[in-house]
């Protein structure tokens, strides 16, 4: 397995559980493999560090800005969290 890259920089050995995209995935770059699949844009992190990364970014964002979150449904379709696909075929 991998170690959390953020913890490792502090001399702490923590198993990584999440792959974080350094450049976050948006509607504009969702289909750009240099963003979504490139190892240069991926970072192995533990759950605590992943939460910290997103908390720090959200705190720095403008007030009232709603961050969109994306998920992959059981059919492999990328959807914005909270959206329901029209069909399940």
XYZ file of N, CA, C and O in Angstrom:
356
model
N 0.803 -1.177 0.000
C 0.000 0.000 0.000
C 0.858 1.258 0.000
O 2.082 1.208 0.115
N 0.195 2.355 -0.100
C 0.849 3.660 -0.127
C 0.762 4.329 1.237
O -0.102 4.005 2.047
N 1.658 5.278 1.465
C 1.621 6.096 2.673
C 1.081 7.472 2.328
O 1.252 7.951 1.205
N 0.459 8.106 3.314
C -0.066 9.455 3.128
C 1.099 10.406 2.867
O 2.036 10.501 3.660
N 1.038 11.103 1.744
C 2.127 11.997 1.347
C 2.245 13.200 2.274
O 3.350 13.671 2.536
N 1.122 13.715 2.771
C 1.165 14.868 3.686
C 1.747 14.473 5.031
O 2.564 15.192 5.596
N 1.312 13.350 5.580
C 1.845 12.882 6.862
C 3.342 12.586 6.738
O 4.122 12.923 7.624
N 3.716 11.968 5.634
C 5.109 11.590 5.415
C 6.027 12.809 5.437
O 7.135 12.752 5.977
N 5.554 13.946 4.917
C 6.345 15.181 4.946
C 6.601 15.651 6.377
O 7.566 16.364 6.625
N 5.726 15.243 7.313
C 5.891 15.605 8.726
C 6.579 14.491 9.519
O 6.648 14.558 10.739
N 7.031 13.450 8.815
C 7.710 12.340 9.479
C 6.782 11.341 10.130
O 7.200 10.562 10.976
N 5.507 11.353 9.726
C 4.512 10.439 10.289
C 4.155 9.399 9.227
O 3.907 9.737 8.077
N 4.139 8.134 9.627
C 3.832 7.050 8.702
C 2.372 6.623 8.885
O 2.037 5.959 9.852
N 1.527 7.053 7.950
C 0.097 6.758 7.995
C -0.314 6.130 6.671
O 0.018 6.667 5.610
N -1.040 5.018 6.703
C -1.507 4.425 5.442
C -2.428 5.388 4.691
O -3.271 6.041 5.297
N -2.233 5.463 3.396
C -3.110 6.286 2.545
C -4.352 5.475 2.215
O -4.276 4.282 1.961
N -5.501 6.148 2.224
C -6.762 5.491 1.903
C -7.473 6.146 0.732
O -8.421 5.584 0.190
N -7.039 7.354 0.355
C -7.741 8.129 -0.657
C -6.740 8.676 -1.663
O -5.636 9.075 -1.294
N -7.145 8.715 -2.918
C -6.352 9.388 -3.945
C -6.991 10.750 -4.158
O -8.147 10.850 -4.558
N -6.235 11.808 -3.867
C -6.735 13.176 -3.975
C -6.224 13.805 -5.264
O -5.065 13.630 -5.628
N -7.110 14.523 -5.955
C -6.712 15.276 -7.153
C -6.228 16.650 -6.725
O -6.984 17.412 -6.131
N -4.968 16.963 -6.980
C -4.395 18.260 -6.605
C -5.153 19.386 -7.301
O -5.489 20.385 -6.682
N -5.370 19.240 -8.600
C -6.269 20.142 -9.328
C -7.623 19.460 -9.286
O -7.795 18.380 -9.846
N -8.555 20.071 -8.604
C -9.851 19.432 -8.391
C -10.604 19.230 -9.693
O -10.476 20.003 -10.637
N -11.407 18.182 -9.717
C -12.205 17.862 -10.890
C -13.418 18.793 -10.938
O -14.124 18.963 -9.946
N -13.620 19.403 -12.093
C -14.748 20.305 -12.314
C -15.501 19.864 -13.558
O -15.049 18.974 -14.286
N -16.608 20.512 -13.832
C -17.349 20.216 -15.060
C -16.485 20.480 -16.293
O -16.585 19.785 -17.290
N -15.638 21.506 -16.201
C -14.805 21.893 -17.343
C -13.682 20.896 -17.621
O -13.283 20.697 -18.758
N -13.115 20.256 -16.589
C -11.969 19.369 -16.813
C -12.281 17.888 -16.580
O -11.391 17.055 -16.620
N -13.536 17.571 -16.363
C -13.957 16.212 -16.043
C -13.478 15.165 -17.049
O -13.115 14.056 -16.681
N -13.414 15.518 -18.317
C -13.033 14.556 -19.352
C -11.593 14.764 -19.835
O -11.212 14.249 -20.882
N -10.794 15.487 -19.060
C -9.389 15.744 -19.399
C -8.514 14.759 -18.630
O -8.317 14.903 -17.420
N -7.971 13.727 -19.301
C -7.177 12.722 -18.598
C -5.912 13.283 -17.945
O -5.404 12.694 -16.999
N -5.427 14.436 -18.418
C -4.243 15.013 -17.774
C -4.588 15.549 -16.382
O -3.709 15.741 -15.546
N -5.870 15.756 -16.117
C -6.332 16.180 -14.795
C -6.835 14.975 -14.003
O -6.463 14.768 -12.855
N -7.665 14.165 -14.618
C -8.329 13.086 -13.888
C -7.457 11.844 -13.673
O -7.641 11.141 -12.684
N -6.524 11.574 -14.573
C -5.767 10.320 -14.496
C -4.253 10.465 -14.353
O -3.575 9.484 -14.071
N -3.724 11.651 -14.531
C -2.277 11.841 -14.489
C -1.722 11.678 -13.073
O -2.230 12.273 -12.118
N -0.671 10.887 -12.940
C -0.041 10.698 -11.637
C 0.488 12.020 -11.081
O 0.574 12.198 -9.867
N 0.814 12.966 -11.952
C 1.301 14.275 -11.492
C 0.218 15.035 -10.734
O 0.529 15.906 -9.933
N -1.045 14.710 -11.003
C -2.153 15.413 -10.355
C -2.754 14.615 -9.201
O -3.702 15.049 -8.575
N -2.205 13.461 -8.906
C -2.760 12.616 -7.849
C -1.854 12.593 -6.629
O -0.627 12.650 -6.748
N -2.476 12.505 -5.455
C -1.732 12.457 -4.208
C -2.391 11.423 -3.297
O -3.613 11.460 -3.097
N -1.601 10.515 -2.760
C -2.112 9.529 -1.814
C -2.183 10.175 -0.438
O -1.192 10.721 0.050
N -3.368 10.133 0.179
C -3.545 10.755 1.487
C -4.407 9.883 2.399
O -5.183 9.054 1.931
N -4.273 10.110 3.699
C -5.149 9.447 4.669
C -6.458 10.236 4.742
O -6.557 11.348 4.226
N -7.452 9.666 5.394
C -8.755 10.329 5.487
C -8.658 11.677 6.209
O -9.280 12.649 5.804
N -7.876 11.719 7.289
C -7.753 12.962 8.053
C -7.167 14.074 7.187
O -7.681 15.193 7.171
N -6.099 13.771 6.455
C -5.476 14.791 5.606
C -6.406 15.201 4.467
O -6.452 16.373 4.093
N -7.161 14.257 3.922
C -8.089 14.591 2.847
C -9.154 15.565 3.357
O -9.476 16.547 2.691
N -9.660 15.308 4.544
C -10.641 16.224 5.142
C -10.015 17.596 5.377
O -10.644 18.622 5.142
N -8.760 17.623 5.853
C -8.064 18.888 6.094
C -7.876 19.669 4.795
O -8.070 20.887 4.771
N -7.494 18.978 3.731
C -7.289 19.640 2.435
C -8.578 20.333 2.000
O -8.578 21.497 1.613
N -9.692 19.606 2.077
C -10.963 20.175 1.636
C -11.468 21.251 2.593
O -12.052 22.240 2.156
N -11.223 21.079 3.871
C -11.627 22.104 4.841
C -10.854 23.396 4.610
O -11.427 24.483 4.605
N -9.542 23.286 4.380
C -8.707 24.458 4.118
C -9.173 25.175 2.857
O -9.273 26.403 2.822
N -9.462 24.416 1.823
C -9.896 25.006 0.556
C -11.264 25.665 0.705
O -11.497 26.751 0.178
N -12.159 25.014 1.424
C -13.493 25.581 1.624
C -13.432 26.847 2.459
O -14.168 27.797 2.213
N -12.552 26.872 3.446
C -12.417 28.063 4.288
C -11.879 29.239 3.484
O -12.229 30.385 3.741
N -11.032 28.952 2.508
C -10.444 30.007 1.684
C -11.379 30.468 0.570
O -11.204 31.542 0.007
N -12.366 29.634 0.254
C -13.292 29.985 -0.838
C -14.172 31.160 -0.432
O -14.375 31.425 0.757
N -14.691 31.842 -1.427
C -15.592 32.966 -1.159
C -16.828 32.476 -0.416
O -17.332 31.387 -0.682
N -17.303 33.302 0.476
C -18.507 32.961 1.222
C -19.682 32.827 0.248
O -19.842 33.629 -0.648
N -20.471 31.793 0.448
C -21.615 31.580 -0.422
C -21.300 30.702 -1.625
O -22.189 30.292 -2.340
N -20.014 30.395 -1.869
C -19.635 29.541 -2.990
C -19.912 28.096 -2.599
O -19.444 27.626 -1.578
N -20.684 27.405 -3.396
C -21.001 26.007 -3.134
C -20.106 25.112 -3.979
O -20.077 25.216 -5.192
N -19.372 24.252 -3.323
C -18.474 23.329 -4.017
C -19.292 22.163 -4.569
O -20.121 21.593 -3.873
N -19.071 21.817 -5.818
C -19.744 20.664 -6.413
C -18.907 19.423 -6.141
O -17.692 19.443 -6.230
N -19.571 18.349 -5.819
C -18.906 17.087 -5.560
C -19.384 16.083 -6.608
O -20.556 16.058 -6.960
N -18.491 15.261 -7.083
C -18.812 14.291 -8.118
C -18.656 12.879 -7.586
O -17.771 12.607 -6.783
N -19.524 11.989 -8.040
C -19.450 10.586 -7.678
C -19.629 9.751 -8.937
O -20.077 10.251 -9.965
N -19.281 8.493 -8.815
C -19.485 7.545 -9.915
C -20.553 6.575 -9.443
O -20.415 5.938 -8.398
N -21.651 6.471 -10.203
C -22.729 5.581 -9.793
C -22.389 4.131 -10.123
O -21.340 3.840 -10.699
N -23.280 3.215 -9.782
C -22.995 1.785 -9.968
C -22.900 1.379 -11.436
O -22.471 0.274 -11.742
N -23.291 2.276 -12.347
C -23.194 1.999 -13.780
C -21.960 2.658 -14.398
O -21.778 2.622 -15.603
N -21.130 3.314 -13.561
C -19.915 3.947 -14.054
C -20.112 5.352 -14.588
O -19.216 5.926 -15.188
N -21.288 5.934 -14.352
C -21.559 7.293 -14.830
C -21.154 8.300 -13.767
O -21.461 8.126 -12.592
N -20.499 9.369 -14.185
C -20.116 10.439 -13.278
C -21.308 11.363 -13.100
O -21.909 11.813 -14.071
N -21.673 11.617 -11.850
C -22.793 12.493 -11.556
C -22.395 13.476 -10.456
O -21.509 13.194 -9.657
N -23.060 14.622 -10.427
C -22.878 15.565 -9.339
C -23.666 15.019 -8.157
O -24.799 14.572 -8.312
N -23.062 15.015 -6.966
C -23.727 14.491 -5.792
C -25.091 15.147 -5.632
O -25.219 16.351 -5.741
N -26.085 14.319 -5.405
C -27.445 14.831 -5.249
C -28.263 14.705 -6.517
O -29.471 14.746 -6.468
N -27.608 14.542 -7.674
C -28.340 14.348 -8.924
C -28.676 12.880 -9.087
O -27.928 12.012 -8.681
N -29.783 12.593 -9.685
C -30.181 11.225 -9.977
C -30.274 11.053 -11.474
O -30.967 11.828 -12.137
N -29.555 10.064 -12.039
C -29.663 9.845 -13.492
C -31.100 9.520 -13.893
O -31.874 8.964 -13.102
N -31.476 9.887 -15.128
C -32.836 9.670 -15.627
C -33.201 8.199 -15.692
O -34.298 7.809 -15.360
N -32.255 7.387 -16.151
C -32.537 5.960 -16.301
C -31.420 5.158 -15.662
O -30.331 5.659 -15.435
N -31.691 3.913 -15.414
C -30.679 3.023 -14.832
C -30.385 1.861 -15.773
O -30.218 0.743 -15.344
N -30.328 2.140 -17.059
C -30.054 1.069 -18.020
C -28.656 1.183 -18.532
O -28.008 2.167 -18.420
